Amino acid sequence: QSVLTQPPSVSGAPGQRVTISCTGSSSNIGAAYDVHWYQQLPGTAPKLLIYGNTNRPSGVPDRFSASKSGTSASLAITGLQAEDEADYYCQSYDTSLSGSWVFGGGTKLTVL
Amino acid sequence: QLQLQESGPGLVKPSETLSLTCTVSGGSISSTIYYWGWIRQPPGKGLEWVGSIYYNGNTYYNASLKSRVTISVDTSKNQFSLKLSSVTAADTAIYYCARLGYLEGATSWGQGALVTVSS
């Protein structure tokens, strides 16, 4: 059972918008810790997609955006493309675990 | 460009110690901004933080693994290492080394090393 909760799967057609939620608690996201998002393409290492709740590293398309509010965070992908089909993970930190890094269980995005 | 590369045995017997090394190139492991860490992923499952180390040797471990984990750093070789003792089949996973920042997230990852625990 992951500390951060994500839906196991989401799907959308090319060109559509999808969102992936990440729900935590008052000891992690709600404690004002930053949320980061990672994209893992099949058979590859995860890649940083969003850092510091809303920031995109250089090279990440602006089709990817994220937000955070209260004890939850959300990743949005607009203009869905076939190449976006991947697993997505949120990550934060937890005070009840001495500041340990915690991950969501991951969400499989399927492009229909 | 920063690169990380894991190395070590791909097969470990139950009850023995898993040992992996991460070699960092294209940047210094003595950075005062970043930590260096290990994150693992059992086959078909999600990501789990194992632990992190700062260049000065300060370590931070996942509470569920703390009694079995040791992470060390060798700044002269630009490497850091993971030892996980008393392994079981549940420790079978792809082990990634990564550069970690609290504000930046896991900014760079190695390609991963699959370690299988089996007799």
PDB file of C-alpha atoms in Angstrom:
ATOM      1  CA  GLN A   1       0.000   0.000   0.000  1.00  0.00           C
ATOM      2  CA  SER A   2       1.565   3.275  -1.148  1.00  0.00           C
ATOM      3  CA  VAL A   3       1.594   6.367   1.066  1.00  0.00           C
ATOM      4  CA  LEU A   4       0.375   8.437  -1.892  1.00  0.00           C
ATOM      5  CA  THR A   5      -2.707   7.191  -3.762  1.00  0.00           C
ATOM      6  CA  GLN A   6      -3.003   7.279  -7.539  1.00  0.00           C
ATOM      7  CA  PRO A   7      -5.588   5.684  -9.830  1.00  0.00           C
ATOM      8  CA  PRO A   8      -4.155   2.467 -11.304  1.00  0.00           C
ATOM      9  CA  SER A   9      -5.045   3.473 -14.834  1.00  0.00           C
ATOM     10  CA  VAL A  10      -6.400   6.281 -17.006  1.00  0.00           C
ATOM     11  CA  SER A  11      -6.981   6.440 -20.722  1.00  0.00           C
ATOM     12  CA  GLY A  12      -7.748   8.932 -23.435  1.00  0.00           C
ATOM     13  CA  ALA A  13      -7.866   9.346 -27.175  1.00  0.00           C
ATOM     14  CA  PRO A  14      -5.212  11.246 -29.101  1.00  0.00           C
ATOM     15  CA  GLY A  15      -5.685  14.986 -28.730  1.00  0.00           C
ATOM     16  CA  GLN A  16      -7.706  14.700 -25.536  1.00  0.00           C
ATOM     17  CA  ARG A  17      -6.858  15.900 -22.033  1.00  0.00           C
ATOM     18  CA  VAL A  18      -6.340  13.533 -19.138  1.00  0.00           C
ATOM     19  CA  THR A  19      -5.605  14.119 -15.480  1.00  0.00           C
ATOM     20  CA  ILE A  20      -3.928  11.903 -12.893  1.00  0.00           C
ATOM     21  CA  SER A  21      -4.588  12.514  -9.232  1.00  0.00           C
ATOM     22  CA  CYS A  22      -2.233  11.948  -6.312  1.00  0.00           C
ATOM     23  CA  THR A  23      -3.832  11.943  -2.884  1.00  0.00           C
ATOM     24  CA  GLY A  24      -1.813  12.173   0.288  1.00  0.00           C
ATOM     25  CA  SER A  25      -2.355  13.340   3.843  1.00  0.00           C
ATOM     26  CA  SER A  26      -1.417  15.995   6.371  1.00  0.00           C
ATOM     27  CA  SER A  27       1.942  14.309   6.947  1.00  0.00           C
ATOM     28  CA  ASN A  28       3.131  14.573   3.352  1.00  0.00           C
ATOM     29  CA  ILE A  29       1.500  16.693   0.620  1.00  0.00           C
ATOM     30  CA  GLY A  30      -0.597  18.512   3.209  1.00  0.00           C
ATOM     31  CA  ALA A  31       2.524  19.340   5.220  1.00  0.00           C
ATOM     32  CA  ALA A  32       3.590  21.652   2.391  1.00  0.00           C
ATOM     33  CA  TYR A  33       6.159  19.260   0.994  1.00  0.00           C
ATOM     34  CA  ASP A  34       6.750  19.587  -2.726  1.00  0.00           C
ATOM     35  CA  VAL A  35       5.314  17.055  -5.164  1.00  0.00           C
ATOM     36  CA  HIS A  36       7.307  15.779  -8.114  1.00  0.00           C
ATOM     37  CA  TRP A  37       6.075  13.718 -11.045  1.00  0.00           C
ATOM     38  CA  TYR A  38       7.900  11.095 -13.105  1.00  0.00           C
ATOM     39  CA  GLN A  39       7.173   9.457 -16.445  1.00  0.00           C
ATOM     40  CA  GLN A  40       8.341   5.892 -17.050  1.00  0.00           C
ATOM     41  CA  LEU A  41       8.177   4.702 -20.630  1.00  0.00           C
ATOM     42  CA  PRO A  42       8.056   0.913 -21.111  1.00  0.00           C
ATOM     43  CA  GLY A  43      11.374  -0.747 -20.336  1.00  0.00           C
ATOM     44  CA  THR A  44      13.138   2.457 -19.328  1.00  0.00           C
ATOM     45  CA  ALA A  45      14.157   4.288 -16.164  1.00  0.00           C
ATOM     46  CA  PRO A  46      11.782   6.917 -14.792  1.00  0.00           C
ATOM     47  CA  LYS A  47      12.307  10.474 -15.957  1.00  0.00           C
ATOM     48  CA  LEU A  48      11.576  13.656 -14.019  1.00  0.00           C
ATOM     49  CA  LEU A  49       8.511  15.278 -15.583  1.00  0.00           C
ATOM     50  CA  ILE A  50       7.469  17.960 -13.078  1.00  0.00           C
ATOM     51  CA  TYR A  51       9.368  19.233 -10.043  1.00  0.00           C
ATOM     52  CA  GLY A  52       8.397  21.549  -7.223  1.00  0.00           C
ATOM     53  CA  ASN A  53       4.666  21.014  -7.753  1.00  0.00           C
ATOM     54  CA  THR A  54       4.377  22.908 -11.036  1.00  0.00           C
ATOM     55  CA  ASN A  55       7.754  23.260 -12.768  1.00  0.00           C
ATOM     56  CA  ARG A  56       8.810  21.544 -15.979  1.00  0.00           C
ATOM     57  CA  PRO A  57      12.477  20.630 -16.505  1.00  0.00           C
ATOM     58  CA  SER A  58      14.018  21.810 -19.733  1.00  0.00           C
ATOM     59  CA  GLY A  59      12.818  19.713 -22.649  1.00  0.00           C
ATOM     60  CA  VAL A  60       9.474  18.662 -21.191  1.00  0.00           C
ATOM     61  CA  PRO A  61       6.645  19.831 -23.470  1.00  0.00           C
ATOM     62  CA  ASP A  62       4.176  22.358 -22.085  1.00  0.00           C
ATOM     63  CA  ARG A  63       1.423  19.820 -22.742  1.00  0.00           C
ATOM     64  CA  PHE A  64       2.365  18.549 -19.288  1.00  0.00           C
ATOM     65  CA  SER A  65       1.277  20.605 -16.288  1.00  0.00           C
ATOM     66  CA  ALA A  66       0.628  19.970 -12.631  1.00  0.00           C
ATOM     67  CA  SER A  67      -0.957  21.547  -9.599  1.00  0.00           C
ATOM     68  CA  LYS A  68      -1.191  21.002  -5.888  1.00  0.00           C
ATOM     69  CA  SER A  69      -3.898  21.870  -3.392  1.00  0.00           C
ATOM     70  CA  GLY A  70      -4.277  20.797   0.216  1.00  0.00           C
ATOM     71  CA  THR A  71      -3.430  17.132   0.541  1.00  0.00           C
ATOM     72  CA  SER A  72      -3.627  16.365  -3.186  1.00  0.00           C
ATOM     73  CA  ALA A  73      -1.807  17.007  -6.412  1.00  0.00           C
ATOM     74  CA  SER A  74      -2.739  16.511 -10.024  1.00  0.00           C
ATOM     75  CA  LEU A  75      -0.923  15.999 -13.329  1.00  0.00           C
ATOM     76  CA  ALA A  76      -2.626  17.098 -16.544  1.00  0.00           C
ATOM     77  CA  ILE A  77      -1.665  16.100 -20.068  1.00  0.00           C
ATOM     78  CA  THR A  78      -3.278  17.970 -22.944  1.00  0.00           C
ATOM     79  CA  GLY A  79      -3.147  17.142 -26.644  1.00  0.00           C
ATOM     80  CA  LEU A  80      -2.564  13.495 -25.818  1.00  0.00           C
ATOM     81  CA  GLN A  81      -0.087  11.726 -28.091  1.00  0.00           C
ATOM     82  CA  ALA A  82       0.683   8.036 -28.580  1.00  0.00           C
ATOM     83  CA  GLU A  83       4.165   8.609 -27.162  1.00  0.00           C
ATOM     84  CA  ASP A  84       2.641   9.677 -23.842  1.00  0.00           C
ATOM     85  CA  GLU A  85       1.600   6.086 -23.122  1.00  0.00           C
ATOM     86  CA  ALA A  86       3.596   5.309 -19.982  1.00  0.00           C
ATOM     87  CA  ASP A  87       3.449   4.889 -16.221  1.00  0.00           C
ATOM     88  CA  TYR A  88       3.296   8.090 -14.180  1.00  0.00           C
ATOM     89  CA  TYR A  89       4.362   8.411 -10.539  1.00  0.00           C
ATOM     90  CA  CYS A  90       3.947  11.204  -8.023  1.00  0.00           C
ATOM     91  CA  GLN A  91       6.494  11.609  -5.217  1.00  0.00           C
ATOM     92  CA  SER A  92       6.743  13.674  -2.053  1.00  0.00           C
ATOM     93  CA  TYR A  93       8.124  13.406   1.477  1.00  0.00           C
ATOM     94  CA  ASP A  94       6.547  12.294   4.743  1.00  0.00           C
ATOM     95  CA  THR A  95       7.063  13.742   8.220  1.00  0.00           C
ATOM     96  CA  SER A  96       5.749  10.629   9.933  1.00  0.00           C
ATOM     97  CA  LEU A  97       8.531   8.689   8.211  1.00  0.00           C
ATOM     98  CA  SER A  98      11.330  11.101   9.170  1.00  0.00           C
ATOM     99  CA  GLY A  99      11.227  12.951   5.889  1.00  0.00           C
ATOM    100  CA  SER A 100      11.433   9.820   3.812  1.00  0.00           C
ATOM    101  CA  TRP A 101      10.791   9.971   0.114  1.00  0.00           C
ATOM    102  CA  VAL A 102       7.391   8.471  -0.695  1.00  0.00           C
ATOM    103  CA  PHE A 103       5.911   7.521  -4.051  1.00  0.00           C
ATOM    104  CA  GLY A 104       2.434   6.975  -5.382  1.00  0.00           C
ATOM    105  CA  GLY A 105       1.606   3.509  -6.670  1.00  0.00           C
ATOM    106  CA  GLY A 106       1.773   4.662 -10.265  1.00  0.00           C
ATOM    107  CA  THR A 107      -0.816   5.240 -12.972  1.00  0.00           C
ATOM    108  CA  LYS A 108      -0.763   3.498 -16.329  1.00  0.00           C
ATOM    109  CA  LEU A 109      -1.803   5.902 -19.100  1.00  0.00           C
ATOM    110  CA  THR A 110      -3.222   4.221 -22.181  1.00  0.00           C
ATOM    111  CA  VAL A 111      -3.651   6.230 -25.373  1.00  0.00           C
ATOM    112  CA  LEU A 112      -6.628   4.718 -27.171  1.00  0.00           C
TER     113      LEU A 112
ATOM    114  CA  GLN B   1      25.847  15.776 -19.062  1.00  0.00           C
ATOM    115  CA  LEU B   2      25.465  13.876 -15.814  1.00  0.00           C
ATOM    116  CA  GLN B   3      25.382  10.103 -16.143  1.00  0.00           C
ATOM    117  CA  LEU B   4      24.894   7.398 -13.538  1.00  0.00           C
ATOM    118  CA  GLN B   5      25.686   3.723 -14.022  1.00  0.00           C
ATOM    119  CA  GLU B   6      24.829   0.863 -11.684  1.00  0.00           C
ATOM    120  CA  SER B   7      27.069  -2.182 -11.442  1.00  0.00           C
ATOM    121  CA  GLY B   8      27.042  -5.377  -9.412  1.00  0.00           C
ATOM    122  CA  PRO B   9      25.900  -8.996  -9.395  1.00  0.00           C
ATOM    123  CA  GLY B  10      22.567  -9.718 -11.025  1.00  0.00           C
ATOM    124  CA  LEU B  11      21.923 -12.801  -8.913  1.00  0.00           C
ATOM    125  CA  VAL B  12      22.117 -13.053  -5.136  1.00  0.00           C
ATOM    126  CA  LYS B  13      21.291 -16.045  -2.956  1.00  0.00           C
ATOM    127  CA  PRO B  14      18.674 -15.762  -0.197  1.00  0.00           C
ATOM    128  CA  SER B  15      20.090 -14.622   3.172  1.00  0.00           C
ATOM    129  CA  GLU B  16      23.166 -13.150   1.480  1.00  0.00           C
ATOM    130  CA  THR B  17      24.045  -9.479   0.923  1.00  0.00           C
ATOM    131  CA  LEU B  18      23.142  -7.534  -2.211  1.00  0.00           C
ATOM    132  CA  SER B  19      25.866  -5.102  -3.257  1.00  0.00           C
ATOM    133  CA  LEU B  20      25.614  -2.447  -5.960  1.00  0.00           C
ATOM    134  CA  THR B  21      27.779   0.494  -6.935  1.00  0.00           C
ATOM    135  CA  CYS B  22      26.762   3.626  -8.809  1.00  0.00           C
ATOM    136  CA  THR B  23      29.424   5.456 -10.787  1.00  0.00           C
ATOM    137  CA  VAL B  24      28.736   9.116 -11.483  1.00  0.00           C
ATOM    138  CA  SER B  25      30.248  10.818 -14.512  1.00  0.00           C
ATOM    139  CA  GLY B  26      29.868  14.278 -15.980  1.00  0.00           C
ATOM    140  CA  GLY B  27      29.530  15.852 -12.550  1.00  0.00           C
ATOM    141  CA  SER B  28      30.896  15.731  -9.014  1.00  0.00           C
ATOM    142  CA  ILE B  29      29.405  13.576  -6.314  1.00  0.00           C
ATOM    143  CA  SER B  30      30.648  16.208  -3.837  1.00  0.00           C
ATOM    144  CA  SER B  31      27.797  18.558  -4.755  1.00  0.00           C
ATOM    145  CA  THR B  32      26.453  20.452  -1.760  1.00  0.00           C
ATOM    146  CA  ILE B  33      23.017  20.745  -3.392  1.00  0.00           C
ATOM    147  CA  TYR B  34      22.117  17.183  -4.171  1.00  0.00           C
ATOM    148  CA  TYR B  35      21.868  13.836  -2.450  1.00  0.00           C
ATOM    149  CA  TRP B  36      22.549  10.489  -4.068  1.00  0.00           C
ATOM    150  CA  GLY B  37      20.138   7.657  -3.624  1.00  0.00           C
ATOM    151  CA  TRP B  38      18.790   4.252  -4.471  1.00  0.00           C
ATOM    152  CA  ILE B  39      15.251   3.588  -5.651  1.00  0.00           C
ATOM    153  CA  ARG B  40      14.006   0.113  -6.460  1.00  0.00           C
ATOM    154  CA  GLN B  41      11.166  -1.339  -8.501  1.00  0.00           C
ATOM    155  CA  PRO B  42      10.019  -4.950  -8.143  1.00  0.00           C
ATOM    156  CA  PRO B  43       9.030  -6.501 -11.478  1.00  0.00           C
ATOM    157  CA  GLY B  44       5.675  -5.123 -12.593  1.00  0.00           C
ATOM    158  CA  LYS B  45       5.323  -2.945  -9.489  1.00  0.00           C
ATOM    159  CA  GLY B  46       5.869   0.636  -8.389  1.00  0.00           C
ATOM    160  CA  LEU B  47       8.831   2.634  -7.142  1.00  0.00           C
ATOM    161  CA  GLU B  48      10.226   2.420  -3.606  1.00  0.00           C
ATOM    162  CA  TRP B  49      12.867   4.734  -2.144  1.00  0.00           C
ATOM    163  CA  VAL B  50      15.600   2.683  -0.466  1.00  0.00           C
ATOM    164  CA  GLY B  51      17.806   5.416   0.937  1.00  0.00           C
ATOM    165  CA  SER B  52      20.012   8.429   0.253  1.00  0.00           C
ATOM    166  CA  ILE B  53      23.449   9.754   1.123  1.00  0.00           C
ATOM    167  CA  TYR B  54      24.973  13.204   1.157  1.00  0.00           C
ATOM    168  CA  TYR B  55      28.560  13.730  -0.023  1.00  0.00           C
ATOM    169  CA  ASN B  56      29.710  14.097   3.606  1.00  0.00           C
ATOM    170  CA  GLY B  57      28.400  10.642   4.444  1.00  0.00           C
ATOM    171  CA  ASN B  58      25.105  11.565   6.128  1.00  0.00           C
ATOM    172  CA  THR B  59      22.616   8.815   5.357  1.00  0.00           C
ATOM    173  CA  TYR B  60      18.831   8.517   5.286  1.00  0.00           C
ATOM    174  CA  TYR B  61      17.096   5.172   4.994  1.00  0.00           C
ATOM    175  CA  ASN B  62      13.605   3.820   4.342  1.00  0.00           C
ATOM    176  CA  ALA B  63      12.343   2.826   7.776  1.00  0.00           C
ATOM    177  CA  SER B  64      11.118  -0.522   6.480  1.00  0.00           C
ATOM    178  CA  LEU B  65      14.619  -1.432   5.270  1.00  0.00           C
ATOM    179  CA  LYS B  66      16.767   0.473   7.755  1.00  0.00           C
ATOM    180  CA  SER B  67      17.984  -2.552   9.697  1.00  0.00           C
ATOM    181  CA  ARG B  68      19.369  -4.142   6.530  1.00  0.00           C
ATOM    182  CA  VAL B  69      20.593  -1.197   4.435  1.00  0.00           C
ATOM    183  CA  THR B  70      23.949   0.516   4.279  1.00  0.00           C
ATOM    184  CA  ILE B  71      24.732   3.257   1.762  1.00  0.00           C
ATOM    185  CA  SER B  72      28.255   4.637   1.497  1.00  0.00           C
ATOM    186  CA  VAL B  73      30.053   7.174  -0.673  1.00  0.00           C
ATOM    187  CA  ASP B  74      33.565   7.287  -2.133  1.00  0.00           C
ATOM    188  CA  THR B  75      34.202  10.823  -3.321  1.00  0.00           C
ATOM    189  CA  SER B  76      37.657   9.909  -4.673  1.00  0.00           C
ATOM    190  CA  LYS B  77      36.043   7.521  -7.151  1.00  0.00           C
ATOM    191  CA  ASN B  78      32.851   9.563  -7.653  1.00  0.00           C
ATOM    192  CA  GLN B  79      30.850   6.525  -6.593  1.00  0.00           C
ATOM    193  CA  PHE B  80      28.282   5.550  -4.015  1.00  0.00           C
ATOM    194  CA  SER B  81      27.236   2.072  -3.016  1.00  0.00           C
ATOM    195  CA  LEU B  82      24.338   0.073  -1.630  1.00  0.00           C
ATOM    196  CA  LYS B  83      24.470  -2.985   0.580  1.00  0.00           C
ATOM    197  CA  LEU B  84      21.273  -4.814   1.518  1.00  0.00           C
ATOM    198  CA  SER B  85      21.728  -7.741   3.872  1.00  0.00           C
ATOM    199  CA  SER B  86      19.673 -10.876   4.542  1.00  0.00           C
ATOM    200  CA  VAL B  87      17.899 -10.643   1.209  1.00  0.00           C
ATOM    201  CA  THR B  88      14.783 -12.617   0.313  1.00  0.00           C
ATOM    202  CA  ALA B  89      12.822 -13.041  -2.897  1.00  0.00           C
ATOM    203  CA  ALA B  90      10.913  -9.874  -1.957  1.00  0.00           C
ATOM    204  CA  ASP B  91      14.100  -7.902  -2.606  1.00  0.00           C
ATOM    205  CA  THR B  92      14.134  -8.944  -6.259  1.00  0.00           C
ATOM    206  CA  ALA B  93      13.864  -5.684  -8.178  1.00  0.00           C
ATOM    207  CA  ILE B  94      15.404  -3.264 -10.603  1.00  0.00           C
ATOM    208  CA  TYR B  95      17.649  -1.033  -8.514  1.00  0.00           C
ATOM    209  CA  TYR B  96      18.113   2.512  -9.798  1.00  0.00           C
ATOM    210  CA  CYS B  97      20.688   4.959  -8.563  1.00  0.00           C
ATOM    211  CA  ALA B  98      19.716   8.591  -8.855  1.00  0.00           C
ATOM    212  CA  ARG B  99      20.678  12.160  -8.050  1.00  0.00           C
ATOM    213  CA  LEU B 100      18.145  13.558  -5.601  1.00  0.00           C
ATOM    214  CA  GLY B 101      17.161  17.042  -4.584  1.00  0.00           C
ATOM    215  CA  TYR B 102      14.418  17.950  -2.109  1.00  0.00           C
ATOM    216  CA  LEU B 103      13.369  20.873  -4.232  1.00  0.00           C
ATOM    217  CA  GLU B 104      14.247  19.320  -7.566  1.00  0.00           C
ATOM    218  CA  GLY B 105      13.171  15.689  -7.205  1.00  0.00           C
ATOM    219  CA  ALA B 106      15.144  12.807  -8.684  1.00  0.00           C
ATOM    220  CA  THR B 107      16.763  14.725 -11.510  1.00  0.00           C
ATOM    221  CA  SER B 108      18.968  12.029 -13.042  1.00  0.00           C
ATOM    222  CA  TRP B 109      18.658   8.272 -13.048  1.00  0.00           C
ATOM    223  CA  GLY B 110      20.846   5.335 -13.950  1.00  0.00           C
ATOM    224  CA  GLN B 111      19.513   2.797 -16.409  1.00  0.00           C
ATOM    225  CA  GLY B 112      18.786   0.372 -13.579  1.00  0.00           C
ATOM    226  CA  ALA B 113      20.213  -2.979 -12.530  1.00  0.00           C
ATOM    227  CA  LEU B 114      18.010  -6.042 -12.181  1.00  0.00           C
ATOM    228  CA  VAL B 115      18.910  -8.036  -9.093  1.00  0.00           C
ATOM    229  CA  THR B 116      17.273 -11.408  -8.652  1.00  0.00           C
ATOM    230  CA  VAL B 117      17.295 -13.184  -5.302  1.00  0.00           C
ATOM    231  CA  SER B 118      17.253 -16.909  -5.902  1.00  0.00           C
ATOM    232  CA  SER B 119      19.125 -20.015  -4.912  1.00  0.00           C
TER     233      SER B 119
END
